[in-house]
């Protein structure tokens, strides 16, 4: 049995639970419960505050966990990281009041900066040869300049709208973060094996999220040109159509190069292009 710690309620909770479900792991979840066990996989889930997850995993109270890299690195436990998960993307940024003059991070020398991430901020300032007064506060960091508590703030930014609505301007990106799977460093053989199984499923889900299945019709004389444009897992599947001289091509394309490929294959004579999502991709 492997014990997984995820955030009880917050920005990581839903995506963490969805990832587990997409891995085919079923469980009964209730917002009132602190613990649940899967009905079809040797996994127990603990629901905790995100800040407690790295510590519990390091101590072995939980075997693995899902947490933001910002929290993990702030707590100095980056050695526990196993795999980036691609959700809850955000950045830790420095921001100053909209009207304040600002040219470079050196302008923060001798200033007061409010943050909930003193270690990440201190490391960044040190790298840049800046000495500032760091005020550690646990919440509502963005109001610190307007109440005279600080000249600047260092906080998590996602869309940027919180900064704008508090009259602040993002000036430096200190740290880029996303959700990460972490694991205790001394798992026994049985737990390691379960983790391997879980990682295999996570990789299949992640590959599928990035890939699209594409079907198209093409005149036979265009097949070789179109095939060369379709990367696929191996090579495209080619099936003859009932109509003489035409074929159907099936392949897999990566989301990142998707539009570029579509344009090129259209120019090469592809018609009736269908693009469908892939649920799992096992290679
Ligand atoms: O109760 P618990 O301690 O478990 O939760 P929490 O309140 O400490 O954390 P939570 O749920 O707010 O965030 C969990 C994790 O989500 C963070 O550690 C980040 O890794 C990640 N994440 C992603 C974010 C954001 N996006 C985010 N936008 N964490 C916080 N924010 C906040 C930010 O602090 C600021 O107040 O949202 C505001 C900015 O958002 P924008 O979109 O206006 O820029
Ligand atoms: Zn927290």
PDB file of C-alpha atoms and ligand atoms in Angstrom:
ATOM      1  CA  UNK A   1       0.000   0.000   0.000  1.00  0.00           C
ATOM      2  CA  UNK A   2       1.302   3.441  -0.976  1.00  0.00           C
ATOM      3  CA  UNK A   3       0.196   6.609   0.871  1.00  0.00           C
ATOM      4  CA  UNK A   4      -0.378   9.700  -1.257  1.00  0.00           C
ATOM      5  CA  UNK A   5      -0.810  13.156   0.290  1.00  0.00           C
ATOM      6  CA  UNK A   6      -2.755  15.758  -1.672  1.00  0.00           C
ATOM      7  CA  UNK A   7      -4.123  19.188  -0.820  1.00  0.00           C
ATOM      8  CA  UNK A   8      -7.424  18.998   1.071  1.00  0.00           C
ATOM      9  CA  UNK A   9      -8.993  22.086  -0.425  1.00  0.00           C
ATOM     10  CA  UNK A  10      -7.365  24.664  -2.615  1.00  0.00           C
ATOM     11  CA  UNK A  11      -5.955  25.285  -6.057  1.00  0.00           C
ATOM     12  CA  UNK A  12      -4.196  21.906  -6.329  1.00  0.00           C
ATOM     13  CA  UNK A  13      -7.027  19.720  -5.066  1.00  0.00           C
ATOM     14  CA  UNK A  14      -9.218  19.221  -8.108  1.00  0.00           C
ATOM     15  CA  UNK A  15      -6.416  18.643 -10.622  1.00  0.00           C
ATOM     16  CA  UNK A  16      -4.665  16.258  -8.232  1.00  0.00           C
ATOM     17  CA  UNK A  17      -7.829  14.184  -7.807  1.00  0.00           C
ATOM     18  CA  UNK A  18      -8.515  14.280 -11.550  1.00  0.00           C
ATOM     19  CA  UNK A  19      -5.039  12.980 -12.333  1.00  0.00           C
ATOM     20  CA  UNK A  20      -5.539  10.043  -9.965  1.00  0.00           C
ATOM     21  CA  UNK A  21      -8.946   9.300 -11.507  1.00  0.00           C
ATOM     22  CA  UNK A  22      -7.532   9.507 -15.055  1.00  0.00           C
ATOM     23  CA  UNK A  23      -4.999   6.886 -13.980  1.00  0.00           C
ATOM     24  CA  UNK A  24      -7.996   4.587 -13.488  1.00  0.00           C
ATOM     25  CA  UNK A  25      -7.728   4.688  -9.702  1.00  0.00           C
ATOM     26  CA  UNK A  26     -11.156   4.703  -8.057  1.00  0.00           C
ATOM     27  CA  UNK A  27     -11.944   5.919  -4.570  1.00  0.00           C
ATOM     28  CA  UNK A  28     -14.784   7.397  -2.614  1.00  0.00           C
ATOM     29  CA  UNK A  29     -13.985  10.991  -1.763  1.00  0.00           C
ATOM     30  CA  UNK A  30     -15.761  13.147   0.745  1.00  0.00           C
ATOM     31  CA  UNK A  31     -14.781  16.673   1.699  1.00  0.00           C
ATOM     32  CA  UNK A  32     -15.257  15.729   5.334  1.00  0.00           C
ATOM     33  CA  UNK A  33     -12.834  12.811   5.315  1.00  0.00           C
ATOM     34  CA  UNK A  34      -9.091  13.198   5.882  1.00  0.00           C
ATOM     35  CA  UNK A  35      -8.259   9.804   4.437  1.00  0.00           C
ATOM     36  CA  UNK A  36      -9.601   7.456   1.789  1.00  0.00           C
ATOM     37  CA  UNK A  37      -8.492   4.188   0.241  1.00  0.00           C
ATOM     38  CA  UNK A  38      -8.688   3.220  -3.409  1.00  0.00           C
ATOM     39  CA  UNK A  39     -11.008   0.378  -4.254  1.00  0.00           C
ATOM     40  CA  UNK A  40      -8.913  -0.919  -7.188  1.00  0.00           C
ATOM     41  CA  UNK A  41      -5.267   0.148  -6.610  1.00  0.00           C
ATOM     42  CA  UNK A  42      -2.998  -0.184  -3.539  1.00  0.00           C
ATOM     43  CA  UNK A  43      -3.228   3.512  -2.747  1.00  0.00           C
ATOM     44  CA  UNK A  44      -4.357   5.416   0.331  1.00  0.00           C
ATOM     45  CA  UNK A  45      -5.015   9.149  -0.037  1.00  0.00           C
ATOM     46  CA  UNK A  46      -4.447  11.661   2.776  1.00  0.00           C
ATOM     47  CA  UNK A  47      -5.985  15.138   2.483  1.00  0.00           C
ATOM     48  CA  UNK A  48      -3.697  17.791   4.017  1.00  0.00           C
ATOM     49  CA  UNK A  49      -2.748  21.478   3.851  1.00  0.00           C
ATOM     50  CA  UNK A  50      -0.299  21.958   0.989  1.00  0.00           C
ATOM     51  CA  UNK A  51       2.399  23.430   3.255  1.00  0.00           C
ATOM     52  CA  UNK A  52       2.461  20.239   5.358  1.00  0.00           C
ATOM     53  CA  UNK A  53       2.871  17.862   2.416  1.00  0.00           C
ATOM     54  CA  UNK A  54       6.686  18.126   1.832  1.00  0.00           C
ATOM     55  CA  UNK A  55       7.368  17.592   5.555  1.00  0.00           C
ATOM     56  CA  UNK A  56       5.063  14.593   5.847  1.00  0.00           C
ATOM     57  CA  UNK A  57       6.603  12.985   2.761  1.00  0.00           C
ATOM     58  CA  UNK A  58      10.160  13.684   3.983  1.00  0.00           C
ATOM     59  CA  UNK A  59       9.311  12.084   7.358  1.00  0.00           C
ATOM     60  CA  UNK A  60       7.581   9.085   5.769  1.00  0.00           C
ATOM     61  CA  UNK A  61       4.126   9.834   7.226  1.00  0.00           C
ATOM     62  CA  UNK A  62       3.081   9.863   3.569  1.00  0.00           C
ATOM     63  CA  UNK A  63       5.085   8.020   0.885  1.00  0.00           C
ATOM     64  CA  UNK A  64       4.346  10.378  -1.995  1.00  0.00           C
ATOM     65  CA  UNK A  65       2.577  13.702  -2.452  1.00  0.00           C
ATOM     66  CA  UNK A  66       1.480  16.378  -4.885  1.00  0.00           C
ATOM     67  CA  UNK A  67       2.518  19.954  -4.114  1.00  0.00           C
ATOM     68  CA  UNK A  68       3.495  23.204  -5.863  1.00  0.00           C
ATOM     69  CA  UNK A  69       7.226  23.536  -6.585  1.00  0.00           C
ATOM     70  CA  UNK A  70       7.085  26.965  -4.909  1.00  0.00           C
ATOM     71  CA  UNK A  71       6.173  25.353  -1.575  1.00  0.00           C
ATOM     72  CA  UNK A  72       8.611  22.465  -2.050  1.00  0.00           C
ATOM     73  CA  UNK A  73      11.629  24.644  -2.807  1.00  0.00           C
ATOM     74  CA  UNK A  74      10.674  27.252  -0.188  1.00  0.00           C
ATOM     75  CA  UNK A  75      10.783  24.464   2.390  1.00  0.00           C
ATOM     76  CA  UNK A  76      14.187  23.326   1.053  1.00  0.00           C
ATOM     77  CA  UNK A  77      12.917  19.867   0.068  1.00  0.00           C
ATOM     78  CA  UNK A  78      13.513  19.913  -3.703  1.00  0.00           C
ATOM     79  CA  UNK A  79      15.400  16.597  -3.458  1.00  0.00           C
ATOM     80  CA  UNK A  80      12.000  14.882  -3.035  1.00  0.00           C
ATOM     81  CA  UNK A  81      10.786  15.877  -6.522  1.00  0.00           C
ATOM     82  CA  UNK A  82      10.054  12.991  -8.882  1.00  0.00           C
ATOM     83  CA  UNK A  83       8.017  14.393 -11.747  1.00  0.00           C
ATOM     84  CA  UNK A  84       6.507  17.679 -12.896  1.00  0.00           C
ATOM     85  CA  UNK A  85       2.779  17.290 -13.452  1.00  0.00           C
ATOM     86  CA  UNK A  86       1.959  20.185 -15.792  1.00  0.00           C
ATOM     87  CA  UNK A  87      -0.894  21.789 -13.813  1.00  0.00           C
ATOM     88  CA  UNK A  88      -1.215  24.679 -11.302  1.00  0.00           C
ATOM     89  CA  UNK A  89       1.325  26.636 -13.292  1.00  0.00           C
ATOM     90  CA  UNK A  90       2.230  29.980 -11.755  1.00  0.00           C
ATOM     91  CA  UNK A  91       5.212  32.167 -10.985  1.00  0.00           C
ATOM     92  CA  UNK A  92       6.635  33.900  -7.942  1.00  0.00           C
ATOM     93  CA  UNK A  93       7.169  37.535  -8.922  1.00  0.00           C
ATOM     94  CA  UNK A  94       8.338  40.817  -7.514  1.00  0.00           C
ATOM     95  CA  UNK A  95       5.884  43.692  -7.906  1.00  0.00           C
ATOM     96  CA  UNK A  96       6.010  47.386  -7.064  1.00  0.00           C
ATOM     97  CA  UNK A  97       3.286  50.082  -6.902  1.00  0.00           C
ATOM     98  CA  UNK A  98       2.216  51.067 -10.422  1.00  0.00           C
ATOM     99  CA  UNK A  99       3.562  54.611 -10.137  1.00  0.00           C
ATOM    100  CA  UNK A 100       6.915  53.728  -8.528  1.00  0.00           C
ATOM    101  CA  UNK A 101      10.002  54.191 -10.652  1.00  0.00           C
ATOM    102  CA  UNK A 102      11.770  50.915 -11.365  1.00  0.00           C
ATOM    103  CA  UNK A 103      14.604  50.071 -13.746  1.00  0.00           C
ATOM    104  CA  UNK A 104      16.186  46.917 -12.359  1.00  0.00           C
ATOM    105  CA  UNK A 105      16.233  44.663  -9.315  1.00  0.00           C
ATOM    106  CA  UNK A 106      19.115  46.771  -7.937  1.00  0.00           C
ATOM    107  CA  UNK A 107      16.477  49.454  -7.217  1.00  0.00           C
ATOM    108  CA  UNK A 108      15.212  47.209  -4.406  1.00  0.00           C
ATOM    109  CA  UNK A 109      18.463  47.569  -2.471  1.00  0.00           C
ATOM    110  CA  UNK A 110      17.667  48.741   1.064  1.00  0.00           C
ATOM    111  CA  UNK A 111      13.901  48.473   0.481  1.00  0.00           C
ATOM    112  CA  UNK A 112      11.204  46.583   2.420  1.00  0.00           C
ATOM    113  CA  UNK A 113       9.666  43.605   0.618  1.00  0.00           C
ATOM    114  CA  UNK A 114       6.666  41.633   1.901  1.00  0.00           C
ATOM    115  CA  UNK A 115       6.338  37.956   0.979  1.00  0.00           C
ATOM    116  CA  UNK A 116       5.221  34.508   2.099  1.00  0.00           C
ATOM    117  CA  UNK A 117       8.313  33.048   0.385  1.00  0.00           C
ATOM    118  CA  UNK A 118      11.315  34.470   2.296  1.00  0.00           C
ATOM    119  CA  UNK A 119      13.750  31.722   1.276  1.00  0.00           C
ATOM    120  CA  UNK A 120      13.049  31.854  -2.462  1.00  0.00           C
ATOM    121  CA  UNK A 121      13.164  35.655  -2.343  1.00  0.00           C
ATOM    122  CA  UNK A 122      16.373  35.762  -0.317  1.00  0.00           C
ATOM    123  CA  UNK A 123      18.106  33.377  -2.747  1.00  0.00           C
ATOM    124  CA  UNK A 124      17.034  35.537  -5.705  1.00  0.00           C
ATOM    125  CA  UNK A 125      18.151  38.797  -4.087  1.00  0.00           C
ATOM    126  CA  UNK A 126      21.478  37.267  -3.121  1.00  0.00           C
ATOM    127  CA  UNK A 127      22.062  36.029  -6.679  1.00  0.00           C
ATOM    128  CA  UNK A 128      21.511  39.587  -7.845  1.00  0.00           C
ATOM    129  CA  UNK A 129      23.648  41.200  -5.143  1.00  0.00           C
ATOM    130  CA  UNK A 130      20.668  42.998  -3.573  1.00  0.00           C
ATOM    131  CA  UNK A 131      20.240  43.497   0.193  1.00  0.00           C
ATOM    132  CA  UNK A 132      16.644  44.166   1.233  1.00  0.00           C
ATOM    133  CA  UNK A 133      14.528  43.897   4.348  1.00  0.00           C
ATOM    134  CA  UNK A 134      12.228  40.872   3.966  1.00  0.00           C
ATOM    135  CA  UNK A 135       8.909  40.919   5.875  1.00  0.00           C
ATOM    136  CA  UNK A 136       7.390  37.464   6.042  1.00  0.00           C
ATOM    137  CA  UNK A 137       3.594  37.542   6.098  1.00  0.00           C
ATOM    138  CA  UNK A 138       1.313  34.590   5.560  1.00  0.00           C
ATOM    139  CA  UNK A 139      -1.488  36.101   3.492  1.00  0.00           C
ATOM    140  CA  UNK A 140      -2.863  39.182   1.708  1.00  0.00           C
ATOM    141  CA  UNK A 141       0.659  40.093   0.658  1.00  0.00           C
ATOM    142  CA  UNK A 142      -0.618  42.281  -2.175  1.00  0.00           C
ATOM    143  CA  UNK A 143      -2.061  44.901   0.179  1.00  0.00           C
ATOM    144  CA  UNK A 144       1.273  45.443   1.992  1.00  0.00           C
ATOM    145  CA  UNK A 145       2.432  48.448  -0.114  1.00  0.00           C
ATOM    146  CA  UNK A 146      -0.909  50.275   0.117  1.00  0.00           C
ATOM    147  CA  UNK A 147      -0.914  50.068   3.940  1.00  0.00           C
ATOM    148  CA  UNK A 148       2.687  51.229   4.159  1.00  0.00           C
ATOM    149  CA  UNK A 149       4.109  47.894   5.267  1.00  0.00           C
ATOM    150  CA  UNK A 150       6.424  47.430   2.287  1.00  0.00           C
ATOM    151  CA  UNK A 151       7.852  49.095  -0.829  1.00  0.00           C
ATOM    152  CA  UNK A 152       7.446  45.961  -2.917  1.00  0.00           C
ATOM    153  CA  UNK A 153       5.981  42.484  -2.689  1.00  0.00           C
ATOM    154  CA  UNK A 154       7.016  39.034  -3.845  1.00  0.00           C
ATOM    155  CA  UNK A 155       3.996  36.808  -4.413  1.00  0.00           C
ATOM    156  CA  UNK A 156       2.481  34.101  -6.595  1.00  0.00           C
ATOM    157  CA  UNK A 157       1.055  35.368  -9.872  1.00  0.00           C
ATOM    158  CA  UNK A 158      -1.056  33.459 -12.328  1.00  0.00           C
ATOM    159  CA  UNK A 159      -3.253  35.699 -14.525  1.00  0.00           C
ATOM    160  CA  UNK A 160      -1.837  38.914 -13.012  1.00  0.00           C
ATOM    161  CA  UNK A 161      -5.267  40.362 -12.236  1.00  0.00           C
ATOM    162  CA  UNK A 162      -4.736  40.422  -8.442  1.00  0.00           C
ATOM    163  CA  UNK A 163      -1.675  42.619  -8.925  1.00  0.00           C
ATOM    164  CA  UNK A 164      -3.536  44.976 -11.261  1.00  0.00           C
ATOM    165  CA  UNK A 165      -6.521  45.294  -8.944  1.00  0.00           C
ATOM    166  CA  UNK A 166      -4.163  46.217  -6.093  1.00  0.00           C
ATOM    167  CA  UNK A 167      -2.376  48.886  -8.164  1.00  0.00           C
ATOM    168  CA  UNK A 168       0.819  46.829  -8.526  1.00  0.00           C
ATOM    169  CA  UNK A 169       3.140  46.153 -11.461  1.00  0.00           C
ATOM    170  CA  UNK A 170       5.037  42.893 -11.956  1.00  0.00           C
ATOM    171  CA  UNK A 171       8.728  43.709 -12.411  1.00  0.00           C
ATOM    172  CA  UNK A 172      10.724  40.491 -11.953  1.00  0.00           C
ATOM    173  CA  UNK A 173      10.014  36.763 -12.201  1.00  0.00           C
ATOM    174  CA  UNK A 174      11.736  35.070  -9.296  1.00  0.00           C
ATOM    175  CA  UNK A 175      10.624  31.444  -9.699  1.00  0.00           C
ATOM    176  CA  UNK A 176       8.507  29.396 -12.117  1.00  0.00           C
ATOM    177  CA  UNK A 177       6.296  26.746 -10.567  1.00  0.00           C
ATOM    178  CA  UNK A 178       3.913  23.920 -11.348  1.00  0.00           C
ATOM    179  CA  UNK A 179       2.529  20.949  -9.446  1.00  0.00           C
ATOM    180  CA  UNK A 180       5.089  18.246  -8.805  1.00  0.00           C
ATOM    181  CA  UNK A 181       4.926  14.649  -7.615  1.00  0.00           C
ATOM    182  CA  UNK A 182       7.247  14.079  -4.672  1.00  0.00           C
ATOM    183  CA  UNK A 183       8.362  10.880  -2.947  1.00  0.00           C
ATOM    184  CA  UNK A 184      10.044   9.835   0.264  1.00  0.00           C
ATOM    185  CA  UNK A 185      13.666   8.952  -0.423  1.00  0.00           C
ATOM    186  CA  UNK A 186      13.631   5.601   1.425  1.00  0.00           C
ATOM    187  CA  UNK A 187      10.634   3.742   0.014  1.00  0.00           C
ATOM    188  CA  UNK A 188      10.800  -0.028   0.437  1.00  0.00           C
ATOM    189  CA  UNK A 189      10.783  -2.353  -2.578  1.00  0.00           C
ATOM    190  CA  UNK A 190       7.022  -2.936  -2.459  1.00  0.00           C
ATOM    191  CA  UNK A 191       6.226   0.798  -2.344  1.00  0.00           C
ATOM    192  CA  UNK A 192       8.739   1.531  -5.100  1.00  0.00           C
ATOM    193  CA  UNK A 193       6.995  -1.010  -7.298  1.00  0.00           C
ATOM    194  CA  UNK A 194       3.587   0.598  -6.708  1.00  0.00           C
ATOM    195  CA  UNK A 195       5.096   4.026  -7.452  1.00  0.00           C
ATOM    196  CA  UNK A 196       6.520   2.671 -10.739  1.00  0.00           C
ATOM    197  CA  UNK A 197       3.041   1.416 -11.698  1.00  0.00           C
ATOM    198  CA  UNK A 198       1.525   4.780 -10.834  1.00  0.00           C
ATOM    199  CA  UNK A 199       4.196   6.650 -12.816  1.00  0.00           C
ATOM    200  CA  UNK A 200       3.588   4.405 -15.827  1.00  0.00           C
ATOM    201  CA  UNK A 201      -0.091   5.401 -15.733  1.00  0.00           C
ATOM    202  CA  UNK A 202       0.700   9.085 -15.169  1.00  0.00           C
ATOM    203  CA  UNK A 203       3.007   9.070 -18.217  1.00  0.00           C
ATOM    204  CA  UNK A 204       0.273   7.495 -20.371  1.00  0.00           C
ATOM    205  CA  UNK A 205      -2.199  10.164 -19.253  1.00  0.00           C
ATOM    206  CA  UNK A 206       0.317  12.978 -19.841  1.00  0.00           C
ATOM    207  CA  UNK A 207       1.269  11.716 -23.307  1.00  0.00           C
ATOM    208  CA  UNK A 208      -2.396  11.481 -24.250  1.00  0.00           C
ATOM    209  CA  UNK A 209      -3.087  15.034 -23.033  1.00  0.00           C
ATOM    210  CA  UNK A 210      -0.445  16.386 -25.426  1.00  0.00           C
ATOM    211  CA  UNK A 211      -1.468  14.254 -28.398  1.00  0.00           C
ATOM    212  CA  UNK A 212      -4.344  14.321 -30.889  1.00  0.00           C
ATOM    213  CA  UNK A 213      -5.518  11.550 -33.198  1.00  0.00           C
ATOM    214  CA  UNK A 214      -5.929  12.806 -36.726  1.00  0.00           C
ATOM    215  CA  UNK A 215      -7.862  11.226 -39.623  1.00  0.00           C
ATOM    216  CA  UNK A 216      -7.938  12.609 -43.142  1.00  0.00           C
ATOM    217  CA  UNK A 217      -8.690  11.722 -46.727  1.00  0.00           C
ATOM    218  CA  UNK A 218      -6.177  12.264 -49.507  1.00  0.00           C
ATOM    219  CA  UNK A 219      -5.708  11.457 -53.181  1.00  0.00           C
ATOM    220  CA  UNK A 220      -3.224   8.581 -53.531  1.00  0.00           C
ATOM    221  CA  UNK A 221      -0.651  10.739 -55.310  1.00  0.00           C
ATOM    222  CA  UNK A 222      -0.395  12.992 -52.182  1.00  0.00           C
ATOM    223  CA  UNK A 223       0.083  10.156 -49.695  1.00  0.00           C
ATOM    224  CA  UNK A 224       3.866  10.216 -49.568  1.00  0.00           C
ATOM    225  CA  UNK A 225       4.033  13.998 -49.128  1.00  0.00           C
ATOM    226  CA  UNK A 226       1.369  13.956 -46.382  1.00  0.00           C
ATOM    227  CA  UNK A 227       2.915  10.919 -44.651  1.00  0.00           C
ATOM    228  CA  UNK A 228       6.209  12.763 -44.387  1.00  0.00           C
ATOM    229  CA  UNK A 229       4.418  15.599 -42.574  1.00  0.00           C
ATOM    230  CA  UNK A 230       2.679  13.289 -40.072  1.00  0.00           C
ATOM    231  CA  UNK A 231       5.087  12.124 -37.372  1.00  0.00           C
ATOM    232  CA  UNK A 232       2.810   9.523 -35.679  1.00  0.00           C
ATOM    233  CA  UNK A 233       3.857   7.012 -33.060  1.00  0.00           C
ATOM    234  CA  UNK A 234       5.453   4.850 -35.785  1.00  0.00           C
ATOM    235  CA  UNK A 235       4.149   5.771 -39.237  1.00  0.00           C
ATOM    236  CA  UNK A 236       0.644   6.696 -40.393  1.00  0.00           C
ATOM    237  CA  UNK A 237      -1.985   4.032 -41.017  1.00  0.00           C
ATOM    238  CA  UNK A 238      -3.146   4.161 -44.653  1.00  0.00           C
ATOM    239  CA  UNK A 239      -6.476   2.590 -45.676  1.00  0.00           C
ATOM    240  CA  UNK A 240      -8.019   2.647 -49.165  1.00  0.00           C
ATOM    241  CA  UNK A 241     -11.351   4.478 -49.506  1.00  0.00           C
ATOM    242  CA  UNK A 242     -14.282   3.046 -51.481  1.00  0.00           C
ATOM    243  CA  UNK A 243     -13.700   5.803 -54.003  1.00  0.00           C
ATOM    244  CA  UNK A 244     -10.972   4.811 -56.469  1.00  0.00           C
ATOM    245  CA  UNK A 245      -7.696   6.754 -56.142  1.00  0.00           C
ATOM    246  CA  UNK A 246      -8.342   7.977 -52.562  1.00  0.00           C
ATOM    247  CA  UNK A 247      -7.103   6.840 -49.159  1.00  0.00           C
ATOM    248  CA  UNK A 248      -7.706   7.577 -45.495  1.00  0.00           C
ATOM    249  CA  UNK A 249      -4.657   8.376 -43.344  1.00  0.00           C
ATOM    250  CA  UNK A 250      -4.637   8.073 -39.537  1.00  0.00           C
ATOM    251  CA  UNK A 251      -1.910   9.359 -37.260  1.00  0.00           C
ATOM    252  CA  UNK A 252      -1.044  11.025 -33.950  1.00  0.00           C
ATOM    253  CA  UNK A 253       0.182  14.607 -33.764  1.00  0.00           C
ATOM    254  CA  UNK A 254       1.561  16.624 -30.902  1.00  0.00           C
ATOM    255  CA  UNK A 255      -0.500  19.552 -29.655  1.00  0.00           C
ATOM    256  CA  UNK A 256       2.533  21.858 -29.883  1.00  0.00           C
ATOM    257  CA  UNK A 257       2.997  21.440 -33.659  1.00  0.00           C
ATOM    258  CA  UNK A 258      -0.659  20.827 -34.368  1.00  0.00           C
ATOM    259  CA  UNK A 259      -1.713  23.951 -36.338  1.00  0.00           C
ATOM    260  CA  UNK A 260       1.455  24.046 -38.362  1.00  0.00           C
ATOM    261  CA  UNK A 261       0.936  20.431 -39.461  1.00  0.00           C
ATOM    262  CA  UNK A 262      -2.732  20.977 -40.296  1.00  0.00           C
ATOM    263  CA  UNK A 263      -1.880  23.880 -42.600  1.00  0.00           C
ATOM    264  CA  UNK A 264       0.835  21.941 -44.386  1.00  0.00           C
ATOM    265  CA  UNK A 265      -1.236  18.803 -44.950  1.00  0.00           C
ATOM    266  CA  UNK A 266      -4.140  20.887 -46.292  1.00  0.00           C
ATOM    267  CA  UNK A 267      -1.776  22.482 -48.780  1.00  0.00           C
ATOM    268  CA  UNK A 268      -0.595  18.984 -49.707  1.00  0.00           C
ATOM    269  CA  UNK A 269      -4.165  17.942 -50.619  1.00  0.00           C
ATOM    270  CA  UNK A 270      -5.673  16.557 -47.390  1.00  0.00           C
ATOM    271  CA  UNK A 271      -9.475  16.783 -47.084  1.00  0.00           C
ATOM    272  CA  UNK A 272     -12.128  15.944 -44.473  1.00  0.00           C
ATOM    273  CA  UNK A 273      -9.647  16.293 -41.621  1.00  0.00           C
ATOM    274  CA  UNK A 274     -10.930  15.001 -38.270  1.00  0.00           C
ATOM    275  CA  UNK A 275      -9.077  15.623 -35.018  1.00  0.00           C
ATOM    276  CA  UNK A 276     -10.042  13.642 -31.945  1.00  0.00           C
ATOM    277  CA  UNK A 277      -8.746  13.589 -28.364  1.00  0.00           C
ATOM    278  CA  UNK A 278      -6.854  10.567 -27.087  1.00  0.00           C
ATOM    279  CA  UNK A 279      -7.771   9.191 -23.682  1.00  0.00           C
ATOM    280  CA  UNK A 280      -4.677   7.073 -22.910  1.00  0.00           C
ATOM    281  CA  UNK A 281      -1.494   6.494 -24.849  1.00  0.00           C
ATOM    282  CA  UNK A 282       0.557   3.415 -24.021  1.00  0.00           C
ATOM    283  CA  UNK A 283       3.767   2.999 -25.998  1.00  0.00           C
TER     284      UNK A 283
HETATM  285  O1  LIG B   1      -5.051  25.819   2.687  1.00  0.00           O
HETATM  286  P1  LIG B   1      -3.749  25.472   2.048  1.00  0.00           P
HETATM  287  O2  LIG B   1      -2.547  25.905   2.849  1.00  0.00           O
HETATM  288  O3  LIG B   1      -3.701  24.014   1.656  1.00  0.00           O
HETATM  289  O4  LIG B   1      -3.708  26.273   0.644  1.00  0.00           O
HETATM  290  P2  LIG B   1      -3.042  27.657   0.238  1.00  0.00           P
HETATM  291  O5  LIG B   1      -4.057  28.731   0.420  1.00  0.00           O
HETATM  292  O6  LIG B   1      -1.706  27.831   0.879  1.00  0.00           O
HETATM  293  O7  LIG B   1      -2.725  27.408  -1.290  1.00  0.00           O
HETATM  294  P3  LIG B   1      -3.616  27.633  -2.613  1.00  0.00           P
HETATM  295  O8  LIG B   1      -4.689  26.607  -2.691  1.00  0.00           O
HETATM  296  O9  LIG B   1      -4.000  29.076  -2.769  1.00  0.00           O
HETATM  297  O10 LIG B   1      -2.494  27.333  -3.712  1.00  0.00           O
HETATM  298  C1  LIG B   1      -1.892  26.079  -3.808  1.00  0.00           C
HETATM  299  C2  LIG B   1      -0.804  26.130  -4.884  1.00  0.00           C
HETATM  300  O11 LIG B   1      -1.401  26.483  -6.141  1.00  0.00           O
HETATM  301  C3  LIG B   1       0.261  27.205  -4.698  1.00  0.00           C
HETATM  302  O12 LIG B   1       1.275  26.808  -3.792  1.00  0.00           O
HETATM  303  C4  LIG B   1       0.814  27.358  -6.106  1.00  0.00           C
HETATM  304  O13 LIG B   1       1.750  26.335  -6.385  1.00  0.00           O
HETATM  305  C5  LIG B   1      -0.427  27.087  -6.992  1.00  0.00           C
HETATM  306  N1  LIG B   1      -1.019  28.312  -7.594  1.00  0.00           N
HETATM  307  C6  LIG B   1      -1.319  28.443  -8.912  1.00  0.00           C
HETATM  308  C7  LIG B   1      -1.384  29.443  -6.979  1.00  0.00           C
HETATM  309  C8  LIG B   1      -1.920  30.302  -7.952  1.00  0.00           C
HETATM  310  N2  LIG B   1      -1.879  29.652  -9.145  1.00  0.00           N
HETATM  311  C9  LIG B   1      -2.417  31.605  -7.573  1.00  0.00           C
HETATM  312  N3  LIG B   1      -2.874  32.334  -8.443  1.00  0.00           N
HETATM  313  N4  LIG B   1      -1.324  29.848  -5.687  1.00  0.00           N
HETATM  314  C10 LIG B   1      -1.801  31.047  -5.330  1.00  0.00           C
HETATM  315  N5  LIG B   1      -2.330  31.947  -6.221  1.00  0.00           N
HETATM  316  C11 LIG B   1      -2.839  33.242  -5.624  1.00  0.00           C
HETATM  317  C12 LIG B   1      -1.722  34.247  -5.335  1.00  0.00           C
HETATM  318  O14 LIG B   1      -1.213  34.069  -4.028  1.00  0.00           O
HETATM  319  C13 LIG B   1      -2.438  35.588  -5.471  1.00  0.00           C
HETATM  320  O15 LIG B   1      -3.111  35.935  -4.292  1.00  0.00           O
HETATM  321  O16 LIG B   1      -3.711  33.883  -6.504  1.00  0.00           O
HETATM  322  C14 LIG B   1      -3.459  35.284  -6.536  1.00  0.00           C
HETATM  323  C15 LIG B   1      -2.915  35.686  -7.867  1.00  0.00           C
HETATM  324  O17 LIG B   1      -3.660  35.153  -8.909  1.00  0.00           O
HETATM  325  P4  LIG B   1      -3.871  35.980 -10.266  1.00  0.00           P
HETATM  326  O18 LIG B   1      -4.501  35.004 -11.207  1.00  0.00           O
HETATM  327  O19 LIG B   1      -4.750  37.143  -9.954  1.00  0.00           O
HETATM  328  O20 LIG B   1      -2.490  36.418 -10.750  1.00  0.00           O
HETATM  329 ZN1  LIG B   2      -0.796  26.610   2.087  1.00  0.00          ZN
END
